[in-house]
Short mmCIF file of C-alpha atoms in Angstrom, two decimals:
data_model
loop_
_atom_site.label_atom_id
_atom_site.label_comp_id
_atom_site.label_asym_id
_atom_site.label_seq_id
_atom_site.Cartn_x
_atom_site.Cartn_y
_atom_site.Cartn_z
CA UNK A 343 0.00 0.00 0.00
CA UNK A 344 1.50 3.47 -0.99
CA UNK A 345 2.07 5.95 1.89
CA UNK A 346 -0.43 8.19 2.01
CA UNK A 347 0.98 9.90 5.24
CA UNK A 348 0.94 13.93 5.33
CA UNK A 349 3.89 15.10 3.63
CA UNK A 350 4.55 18.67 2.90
CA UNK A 351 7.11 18.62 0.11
CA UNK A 352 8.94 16.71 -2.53
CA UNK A 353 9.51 12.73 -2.29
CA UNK A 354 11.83 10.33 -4.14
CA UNK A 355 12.09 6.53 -4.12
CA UNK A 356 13.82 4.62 -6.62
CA UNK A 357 11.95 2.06 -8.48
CA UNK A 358 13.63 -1.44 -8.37
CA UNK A 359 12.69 -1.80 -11.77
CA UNK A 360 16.29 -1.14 -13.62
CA UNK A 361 17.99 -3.80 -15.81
CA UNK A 362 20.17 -5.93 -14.16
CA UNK A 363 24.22 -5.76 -14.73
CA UNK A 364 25.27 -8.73 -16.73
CA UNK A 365 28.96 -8.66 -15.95
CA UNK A 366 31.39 -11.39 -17.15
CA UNK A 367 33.89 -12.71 -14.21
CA UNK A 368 37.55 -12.80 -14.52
CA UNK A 369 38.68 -14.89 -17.17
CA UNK A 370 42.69 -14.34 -17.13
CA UNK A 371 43.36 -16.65 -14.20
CA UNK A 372 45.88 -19.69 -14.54
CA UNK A 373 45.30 -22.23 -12.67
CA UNK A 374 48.68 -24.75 -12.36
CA UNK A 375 48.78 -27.88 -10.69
CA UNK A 376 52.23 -29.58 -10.19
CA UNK A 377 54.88 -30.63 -7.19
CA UNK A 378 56.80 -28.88 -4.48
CA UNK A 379 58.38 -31.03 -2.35
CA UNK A 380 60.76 -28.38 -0.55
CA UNK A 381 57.83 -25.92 -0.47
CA UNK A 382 56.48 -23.89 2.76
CA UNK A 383 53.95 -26.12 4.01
CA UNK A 384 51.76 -23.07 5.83
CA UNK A 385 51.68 -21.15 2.15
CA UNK A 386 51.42 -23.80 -0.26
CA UNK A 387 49.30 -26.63 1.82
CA UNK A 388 48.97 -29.82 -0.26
CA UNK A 389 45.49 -30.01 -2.66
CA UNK A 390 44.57 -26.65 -1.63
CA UNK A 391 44.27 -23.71 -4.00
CA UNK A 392 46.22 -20.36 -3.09
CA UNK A 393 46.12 -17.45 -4.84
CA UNK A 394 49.21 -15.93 -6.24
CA UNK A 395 48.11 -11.85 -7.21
CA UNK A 396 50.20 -11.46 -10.15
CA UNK A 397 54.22 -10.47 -9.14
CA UNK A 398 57.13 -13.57 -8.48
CA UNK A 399 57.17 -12.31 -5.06
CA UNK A 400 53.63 -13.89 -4.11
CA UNK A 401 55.74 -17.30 -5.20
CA UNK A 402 57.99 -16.88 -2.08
CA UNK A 403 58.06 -20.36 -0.25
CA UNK A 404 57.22 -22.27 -3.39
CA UNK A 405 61.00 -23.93 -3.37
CA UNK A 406 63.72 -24.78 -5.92
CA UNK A 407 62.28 -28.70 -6.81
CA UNK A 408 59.19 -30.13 -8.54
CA UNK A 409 57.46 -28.27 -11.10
CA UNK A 410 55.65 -25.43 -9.52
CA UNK A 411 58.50 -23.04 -9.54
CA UNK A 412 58.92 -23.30 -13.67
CA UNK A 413 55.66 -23.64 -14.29
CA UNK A 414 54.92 -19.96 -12.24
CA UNK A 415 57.72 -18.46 -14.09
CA UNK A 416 56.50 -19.45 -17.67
CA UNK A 417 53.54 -17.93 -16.27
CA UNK A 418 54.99 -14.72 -15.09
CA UNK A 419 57.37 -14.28 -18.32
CA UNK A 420 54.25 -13.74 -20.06
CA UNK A 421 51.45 -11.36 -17.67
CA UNK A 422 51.42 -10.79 -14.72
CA UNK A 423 47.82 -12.56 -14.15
CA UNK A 424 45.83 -13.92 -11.17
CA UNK A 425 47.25 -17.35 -10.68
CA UNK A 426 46.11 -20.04 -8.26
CA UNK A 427 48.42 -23.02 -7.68
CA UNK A 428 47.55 -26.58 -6.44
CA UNK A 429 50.67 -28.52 -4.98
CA UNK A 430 50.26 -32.11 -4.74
CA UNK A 431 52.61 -34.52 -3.15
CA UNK A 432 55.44 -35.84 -5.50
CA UNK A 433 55.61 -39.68 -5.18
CA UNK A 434 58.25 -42.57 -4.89
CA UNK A 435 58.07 -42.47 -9.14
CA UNK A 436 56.13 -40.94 -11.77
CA UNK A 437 53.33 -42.94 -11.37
CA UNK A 438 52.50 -42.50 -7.61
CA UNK A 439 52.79 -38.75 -8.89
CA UNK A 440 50.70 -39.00 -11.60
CA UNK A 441 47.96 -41.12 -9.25
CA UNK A 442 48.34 -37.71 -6.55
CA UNK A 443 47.46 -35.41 -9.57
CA UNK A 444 44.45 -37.50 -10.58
CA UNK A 445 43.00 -37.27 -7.32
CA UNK A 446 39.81 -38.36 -5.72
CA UNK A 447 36.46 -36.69 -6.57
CA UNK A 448 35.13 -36.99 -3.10
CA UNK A 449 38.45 -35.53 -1.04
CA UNK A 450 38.63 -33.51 -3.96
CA UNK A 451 42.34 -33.80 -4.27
CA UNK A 452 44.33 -33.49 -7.37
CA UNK A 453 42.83 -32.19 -10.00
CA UNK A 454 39.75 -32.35 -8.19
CA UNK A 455 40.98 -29.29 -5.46
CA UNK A 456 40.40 -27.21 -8.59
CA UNK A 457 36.89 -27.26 -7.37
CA UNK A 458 38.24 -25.50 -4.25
CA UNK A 459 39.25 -22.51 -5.65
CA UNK A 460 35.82 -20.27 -6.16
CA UNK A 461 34.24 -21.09 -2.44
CA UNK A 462 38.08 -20.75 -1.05
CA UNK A 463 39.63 -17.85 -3.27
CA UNK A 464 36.24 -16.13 -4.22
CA UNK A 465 37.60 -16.62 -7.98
CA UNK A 466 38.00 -19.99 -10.28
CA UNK A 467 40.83 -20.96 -12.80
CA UNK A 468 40.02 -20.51 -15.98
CA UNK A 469 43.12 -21.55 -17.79
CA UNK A 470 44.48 -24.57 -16.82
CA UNK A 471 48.23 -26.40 -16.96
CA UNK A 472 49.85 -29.38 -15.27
CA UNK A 473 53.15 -29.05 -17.36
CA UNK A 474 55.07 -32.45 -16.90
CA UNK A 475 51.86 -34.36 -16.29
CA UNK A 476 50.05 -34.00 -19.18
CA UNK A 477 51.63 -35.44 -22.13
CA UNK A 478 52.40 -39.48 -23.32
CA UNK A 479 52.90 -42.05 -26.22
CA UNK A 480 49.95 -41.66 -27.84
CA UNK A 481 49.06 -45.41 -27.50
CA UNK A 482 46.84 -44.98 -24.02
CA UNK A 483 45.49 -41.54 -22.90
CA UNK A 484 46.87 -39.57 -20.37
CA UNK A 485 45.26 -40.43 -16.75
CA UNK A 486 45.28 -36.87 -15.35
CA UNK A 487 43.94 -35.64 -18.70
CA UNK A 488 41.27 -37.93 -19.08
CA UNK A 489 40.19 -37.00 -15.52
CA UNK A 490 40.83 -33.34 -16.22
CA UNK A 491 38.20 -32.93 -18.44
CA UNK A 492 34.85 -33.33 -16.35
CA UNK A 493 36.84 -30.58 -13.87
CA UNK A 494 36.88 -28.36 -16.98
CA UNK A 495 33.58 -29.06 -18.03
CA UNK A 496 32.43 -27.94 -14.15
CA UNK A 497 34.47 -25.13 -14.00
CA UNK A 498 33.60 -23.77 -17.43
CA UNK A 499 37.54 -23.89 -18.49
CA UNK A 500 40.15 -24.98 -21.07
CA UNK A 501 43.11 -26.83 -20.34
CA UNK A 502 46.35 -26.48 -21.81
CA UNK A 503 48.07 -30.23 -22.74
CA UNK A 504 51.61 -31.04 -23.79
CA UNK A 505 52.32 -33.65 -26.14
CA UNK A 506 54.87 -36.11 -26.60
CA UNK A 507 57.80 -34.05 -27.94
CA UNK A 508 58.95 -36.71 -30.56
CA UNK A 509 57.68 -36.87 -33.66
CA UNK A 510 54.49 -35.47 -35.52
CA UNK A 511 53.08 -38.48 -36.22
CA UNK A 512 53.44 -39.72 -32.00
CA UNK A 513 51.80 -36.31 -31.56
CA UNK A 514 48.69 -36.57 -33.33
CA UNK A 515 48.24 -39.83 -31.70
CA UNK A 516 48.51 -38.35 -28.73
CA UNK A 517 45.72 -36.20 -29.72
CA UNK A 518 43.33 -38.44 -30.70
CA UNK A 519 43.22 -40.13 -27.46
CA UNK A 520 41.70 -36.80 -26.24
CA UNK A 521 38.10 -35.68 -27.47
CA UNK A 522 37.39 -32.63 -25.80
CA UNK A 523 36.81 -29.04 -26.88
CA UNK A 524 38.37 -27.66 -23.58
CA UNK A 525 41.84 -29.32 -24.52
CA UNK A 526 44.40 -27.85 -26.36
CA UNK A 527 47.62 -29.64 -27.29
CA UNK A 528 50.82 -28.26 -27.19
CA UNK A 529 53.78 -29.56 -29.32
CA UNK A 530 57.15 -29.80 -28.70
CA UNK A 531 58.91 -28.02 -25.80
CA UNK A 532 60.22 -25.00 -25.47
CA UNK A 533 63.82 -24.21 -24.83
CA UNK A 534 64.47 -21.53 -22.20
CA UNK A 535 67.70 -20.91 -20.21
CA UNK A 536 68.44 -22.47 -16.89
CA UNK A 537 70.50 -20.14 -14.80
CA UNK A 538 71.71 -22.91 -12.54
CA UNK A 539 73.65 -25.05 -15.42
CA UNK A 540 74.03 -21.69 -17.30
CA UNK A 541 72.06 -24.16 -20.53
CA UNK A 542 69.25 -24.19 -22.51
CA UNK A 543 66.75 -26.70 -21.15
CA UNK A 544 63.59 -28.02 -22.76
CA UNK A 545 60.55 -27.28 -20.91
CA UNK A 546 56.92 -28.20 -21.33
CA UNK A 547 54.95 -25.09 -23.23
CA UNK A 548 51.40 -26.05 -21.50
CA UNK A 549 51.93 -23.39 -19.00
CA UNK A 550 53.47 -20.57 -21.64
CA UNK A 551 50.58 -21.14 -23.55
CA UNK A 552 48.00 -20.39 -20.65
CA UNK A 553 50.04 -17.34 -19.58
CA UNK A 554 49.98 -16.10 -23.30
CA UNK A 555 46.07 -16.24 -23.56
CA UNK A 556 46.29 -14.92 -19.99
CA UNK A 557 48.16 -11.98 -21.64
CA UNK A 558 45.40 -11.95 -24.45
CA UNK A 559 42.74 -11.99 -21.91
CA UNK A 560 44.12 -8.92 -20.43
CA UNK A 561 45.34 -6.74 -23.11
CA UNK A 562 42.67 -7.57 -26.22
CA UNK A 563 40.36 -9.71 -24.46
CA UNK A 564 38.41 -13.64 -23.95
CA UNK A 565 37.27 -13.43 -27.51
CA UNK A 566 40.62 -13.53 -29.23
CA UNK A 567 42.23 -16.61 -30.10
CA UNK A 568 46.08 -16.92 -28.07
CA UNK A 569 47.63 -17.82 -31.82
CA UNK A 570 49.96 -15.98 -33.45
CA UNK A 571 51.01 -14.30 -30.66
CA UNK A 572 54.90 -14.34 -28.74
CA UNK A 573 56.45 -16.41 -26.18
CA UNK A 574 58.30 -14.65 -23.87
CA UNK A 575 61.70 -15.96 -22.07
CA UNK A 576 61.89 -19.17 -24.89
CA UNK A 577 65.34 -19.72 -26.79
CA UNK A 578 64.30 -22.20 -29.08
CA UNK A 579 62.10 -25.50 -29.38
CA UNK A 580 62.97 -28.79 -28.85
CA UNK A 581 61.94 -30.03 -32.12
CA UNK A 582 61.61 -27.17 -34.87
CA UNK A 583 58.35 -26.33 -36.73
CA UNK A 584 58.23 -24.91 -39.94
CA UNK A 585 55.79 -22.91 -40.98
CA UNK A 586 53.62 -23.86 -44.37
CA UNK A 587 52.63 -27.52 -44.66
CA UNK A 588 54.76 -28.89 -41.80
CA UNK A 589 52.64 -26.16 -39.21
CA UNK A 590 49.35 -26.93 -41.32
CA UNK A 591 49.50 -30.94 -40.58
CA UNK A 592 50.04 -30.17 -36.82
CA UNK A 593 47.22 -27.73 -36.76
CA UNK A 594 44.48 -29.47 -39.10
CA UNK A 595 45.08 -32.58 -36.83
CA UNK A 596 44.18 -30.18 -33.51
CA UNK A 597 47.71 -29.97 -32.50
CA UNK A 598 49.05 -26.57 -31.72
CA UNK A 599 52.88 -25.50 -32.24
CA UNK A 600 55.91 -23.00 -31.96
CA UNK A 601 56.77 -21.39 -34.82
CA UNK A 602 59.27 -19.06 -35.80
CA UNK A 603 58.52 -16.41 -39.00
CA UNK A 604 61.89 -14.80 -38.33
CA UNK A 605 60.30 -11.93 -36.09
CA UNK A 606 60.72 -14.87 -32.76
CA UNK A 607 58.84 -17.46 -31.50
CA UNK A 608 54.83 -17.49 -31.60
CA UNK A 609 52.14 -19.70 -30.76
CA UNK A 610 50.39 -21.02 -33.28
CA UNK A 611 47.07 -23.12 -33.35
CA UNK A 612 43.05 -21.99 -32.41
CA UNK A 613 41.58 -25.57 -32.22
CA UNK A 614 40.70 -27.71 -29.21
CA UNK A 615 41.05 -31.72 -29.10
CA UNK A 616 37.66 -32.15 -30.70
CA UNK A 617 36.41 -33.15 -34.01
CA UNK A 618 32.87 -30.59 -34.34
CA UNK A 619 33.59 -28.61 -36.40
CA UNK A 620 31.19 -25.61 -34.74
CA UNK A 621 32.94 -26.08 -31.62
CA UNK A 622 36.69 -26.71 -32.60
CA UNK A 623 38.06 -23.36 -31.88
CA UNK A 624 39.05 -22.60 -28.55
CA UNK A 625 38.18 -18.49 -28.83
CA UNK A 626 34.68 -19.89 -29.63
CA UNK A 627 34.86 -21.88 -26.88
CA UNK A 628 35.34 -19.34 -24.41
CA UNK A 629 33.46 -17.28 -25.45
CA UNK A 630 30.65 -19.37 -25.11
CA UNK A 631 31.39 -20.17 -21.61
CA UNK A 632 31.83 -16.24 -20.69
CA UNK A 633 28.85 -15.25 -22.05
CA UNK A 634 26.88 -18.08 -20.78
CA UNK A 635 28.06 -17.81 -16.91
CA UNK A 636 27.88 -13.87 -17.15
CA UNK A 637 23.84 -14.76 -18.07
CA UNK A 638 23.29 -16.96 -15.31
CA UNK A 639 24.74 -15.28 -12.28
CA UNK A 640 22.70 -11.96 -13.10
CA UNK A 641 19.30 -13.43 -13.21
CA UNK A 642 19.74 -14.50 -9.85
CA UNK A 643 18.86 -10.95 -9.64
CA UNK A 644 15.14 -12.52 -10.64
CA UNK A 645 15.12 -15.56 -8.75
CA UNK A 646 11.84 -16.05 -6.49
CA UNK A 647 10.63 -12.63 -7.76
CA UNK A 648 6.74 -12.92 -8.33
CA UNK A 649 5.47 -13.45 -12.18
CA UNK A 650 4.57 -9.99 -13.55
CA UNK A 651 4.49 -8.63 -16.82
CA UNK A 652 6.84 -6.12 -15.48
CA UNK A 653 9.18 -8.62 -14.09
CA UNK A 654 9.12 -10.34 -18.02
CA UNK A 655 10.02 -7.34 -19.61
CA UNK A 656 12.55 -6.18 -17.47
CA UNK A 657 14.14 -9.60 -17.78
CA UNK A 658 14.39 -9.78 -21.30
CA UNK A 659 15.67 -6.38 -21.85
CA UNK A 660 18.39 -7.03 -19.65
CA UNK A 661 19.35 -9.89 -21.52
CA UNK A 662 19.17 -7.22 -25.00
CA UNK A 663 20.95 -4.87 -22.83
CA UNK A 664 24.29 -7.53 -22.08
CA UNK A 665 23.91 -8.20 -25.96
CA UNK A 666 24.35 -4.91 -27.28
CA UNK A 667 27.42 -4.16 -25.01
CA UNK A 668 29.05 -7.70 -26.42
CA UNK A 669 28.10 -6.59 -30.07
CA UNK A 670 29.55 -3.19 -29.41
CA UNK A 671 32.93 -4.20 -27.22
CA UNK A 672 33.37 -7.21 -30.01
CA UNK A 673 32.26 -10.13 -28.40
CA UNK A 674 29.75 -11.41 -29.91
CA UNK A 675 28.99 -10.68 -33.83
CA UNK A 676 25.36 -10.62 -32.55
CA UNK A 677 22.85 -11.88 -30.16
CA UNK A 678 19.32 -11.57 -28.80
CA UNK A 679 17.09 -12.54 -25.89
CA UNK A 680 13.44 -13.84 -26.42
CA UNK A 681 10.56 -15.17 -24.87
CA UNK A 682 9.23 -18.29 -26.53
CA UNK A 683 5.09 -18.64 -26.28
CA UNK A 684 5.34 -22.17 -27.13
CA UNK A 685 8.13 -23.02 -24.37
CA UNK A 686 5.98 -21.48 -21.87
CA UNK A 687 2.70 -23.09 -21.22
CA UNK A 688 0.17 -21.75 -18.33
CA UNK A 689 1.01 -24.85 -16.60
CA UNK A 690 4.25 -24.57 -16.60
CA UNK A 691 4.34 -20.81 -15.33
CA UNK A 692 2.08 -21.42 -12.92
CA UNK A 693 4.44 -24.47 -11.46
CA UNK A 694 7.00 -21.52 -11.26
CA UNK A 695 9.18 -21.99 -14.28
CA UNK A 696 9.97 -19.71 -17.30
CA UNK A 697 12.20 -20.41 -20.25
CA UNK A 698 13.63 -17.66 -21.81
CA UNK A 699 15.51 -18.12 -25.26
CA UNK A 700 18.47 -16.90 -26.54
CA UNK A 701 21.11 -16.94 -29.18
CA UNK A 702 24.34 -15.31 -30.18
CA UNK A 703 27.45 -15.76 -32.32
CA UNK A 704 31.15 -15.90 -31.22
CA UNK A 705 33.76 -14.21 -33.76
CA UNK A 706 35.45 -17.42 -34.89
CA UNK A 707 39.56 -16.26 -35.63
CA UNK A 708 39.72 -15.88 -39.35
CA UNK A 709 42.49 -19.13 -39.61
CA UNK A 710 42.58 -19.18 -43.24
CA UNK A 711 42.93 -15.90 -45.25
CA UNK A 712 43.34 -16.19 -49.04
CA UNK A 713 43.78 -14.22 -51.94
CA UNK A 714 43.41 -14.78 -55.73
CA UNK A 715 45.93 -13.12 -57.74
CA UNK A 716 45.23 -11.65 -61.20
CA UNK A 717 47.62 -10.15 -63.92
CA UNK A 718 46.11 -7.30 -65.61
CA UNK A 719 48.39 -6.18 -69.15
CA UNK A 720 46.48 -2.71 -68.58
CA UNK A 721 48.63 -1.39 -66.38
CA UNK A 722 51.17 -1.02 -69.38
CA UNK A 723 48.55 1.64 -70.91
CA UNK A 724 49.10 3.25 -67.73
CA UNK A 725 53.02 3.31 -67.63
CA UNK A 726 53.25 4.36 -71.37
CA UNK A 727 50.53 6.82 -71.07
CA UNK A 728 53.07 8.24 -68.18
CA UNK A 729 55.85 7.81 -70.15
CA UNK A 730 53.89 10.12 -73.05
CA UNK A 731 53.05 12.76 -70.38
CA UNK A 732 56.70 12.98 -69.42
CA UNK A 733 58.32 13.04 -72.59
CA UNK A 734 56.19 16.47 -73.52
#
């Protein structure tokens, strides 16, 4: 009931109907899981996510051993992003290792503790790297790859893979004992320079490659693609990659590279471990995901509200609100939000549910420019008519 109280005067109240702020979360955070066996045990507990803000110095306690240290600093040589590492005991061998990193769903351990990170750090990882876990012989799939991917899937990430680091052939095999459109593969190593033996060593690129689209994130934003961008801190690969058909037969077989056009090294590969064609780049991907989770968390705004034609509206202009500011920062190439008559019967509003539709379009990276040459013999009209006008 309005207040109808005496008032002598001028009144405001603001009206809670205003769209709601669709906002997309923080997308440039690495998430790296790996070992530390001489780290500080009160910093970097094991299977527990901590948050490193963005400068070496938050990497204080981490150790000299395992893989945590180099992983950080491939991170850091690239942006200086949000990263939150998971240390997990190193076993007696690889394999003990490898079972620590796989984890267990319930104690969520391993790659599991990834899970952690949002209640815990009040953020999630978004890009993902285990470098030194992740790659094999392409003749059985990788264990903490093949339990990586329903983490990614909750998480609403992409993980970044490193193959075998022999041949081409071993590394497409590799591949196809992944099917996932949140995996890319790296291959070979990178070569970057170890102070301690004062030589180059070869290095997994998995976690290079996440701080690169880290750096992307940052500086261009989630809807560019990470290729054909540089590596910082690399001397070299392992195993060279030309670019032309040798880079082409990596890349058309999902299998992303270092290449070298003579300006340094660069990244080089959009696609994800997946065959669909729709869904193959990882840009598109993300994008996706982004867009997606930045939908859902700001209709909890709506949640519980009571059905009024009021409350509709409102809803479905915010959703054409989000849309335009995608289309206009570059986002999206377009997108709308609806309300479908036919997907909402009385019955089903009355039982208290509403479907709203909507669609939009990711920029996919434009992988394949071409051109079509032509001679044209009337230019030579041209150079004698100049020739003509010069001689007079």
């Amino acid at each position: 009931m309005a207040d109808i109280s005496y008032h002598h005067g001028t009144r405001l109240s603001e009206s809670n109907e205003t769209p709601v702020l669709v906002q997309v979360a923080q997308t440039a955070v690495v998430g790296l899981l790996g070992t530390a066996p001489d780290a500080d045990p009160v910093k970097f507990p094991l299977n527990t996510p901590v948050l490193l803000k963005g400068t070496p110095t938050d990497a204080v306690g981490i150790g000299d051993t395992g893989t945590l240290k180099d992983a950080i600093d491939d991170v850091f040589d690239q942006v200086g992003a949000y990263t939150i590492v998971i240390r997990v005991e190193e076993g007696v061998d690889l394999a003990a290792t490898m079972s620590n990193l796989v984890g267990d769903a319930t104690a969520r351990t391993g790659v599991h503790a990834l899970l952690k990170s949002e209640p815990m750090l009040g953020i999630k990882p978004r890009l993902i790297a285990a470098p030194g876990f992740t790659s094999g012989d392409g003749v059985t799939a990788n264990p903490v790859v093949a339990e990586l991917v329903g983490v990614l899937d909750a998480l609403r990430a992409v993980a970044f893979v490193d193959g075998p680091d022999t041949d081409d052939a071993t590394a497409i095999l590799y591949r196809q004992q992944i099917n996932s459109q949140r995996v890319y593969v790296v291959d070979p190593k990178v070569l970057v320079w170890d102070t301690a033996t004062s030589t180059n060593v070869a290095r997994p690129a998995s976690a290079r490659f996440a701080g690169v689209q880290a750096r992307v994130d940052k500086k261009l934003g989630f809807w560019h693609s990470l290729s054909n961008k540089a590596i910082n801190g690399i001397t070299g690969v392992s195993r060279p990659v030309t670019y032309g058909a040798h880079s082409n037969y990596l890349n058309e077989n999902q299998v992303n590279t270092v290449i070298n056009t003579g300006e340094g090294y660069i990244t080089w590969g959009n696609r994800g471990a997946t065959d669909d064609d729709l869904w193959v780049f990882l840009a598109v991907r993300r994008t996706a995901d982004f867009i997606n989770e930045a939908i859902e968390k700001a209709y909890f705004e709506f949640v519980d509200k009571p059905f009024s034609a009021a409350n509709v509206k409102l809803m479905i202009e915010s959703g054409n609100a989000a849309m335009r500011t995608f289309i206009a920062e570059g986002a999206i190439i377009g997108g709308r939000v609806w309300l479908d008559q036919d997907l909402n019967e009385p019955i089903a509003l009355a039982s208290g549910r509403i479907t709203l539709s909507l669609d939009f379009e990711p920029p996919a990276p434009m992988e394949d420019i071409r051109f079509i040459a032509h001679r044209n013999i009337e230019y030579y009209l041209e150079l004698t008519k100049a020739a003509l006008q010069a001689a007079a």
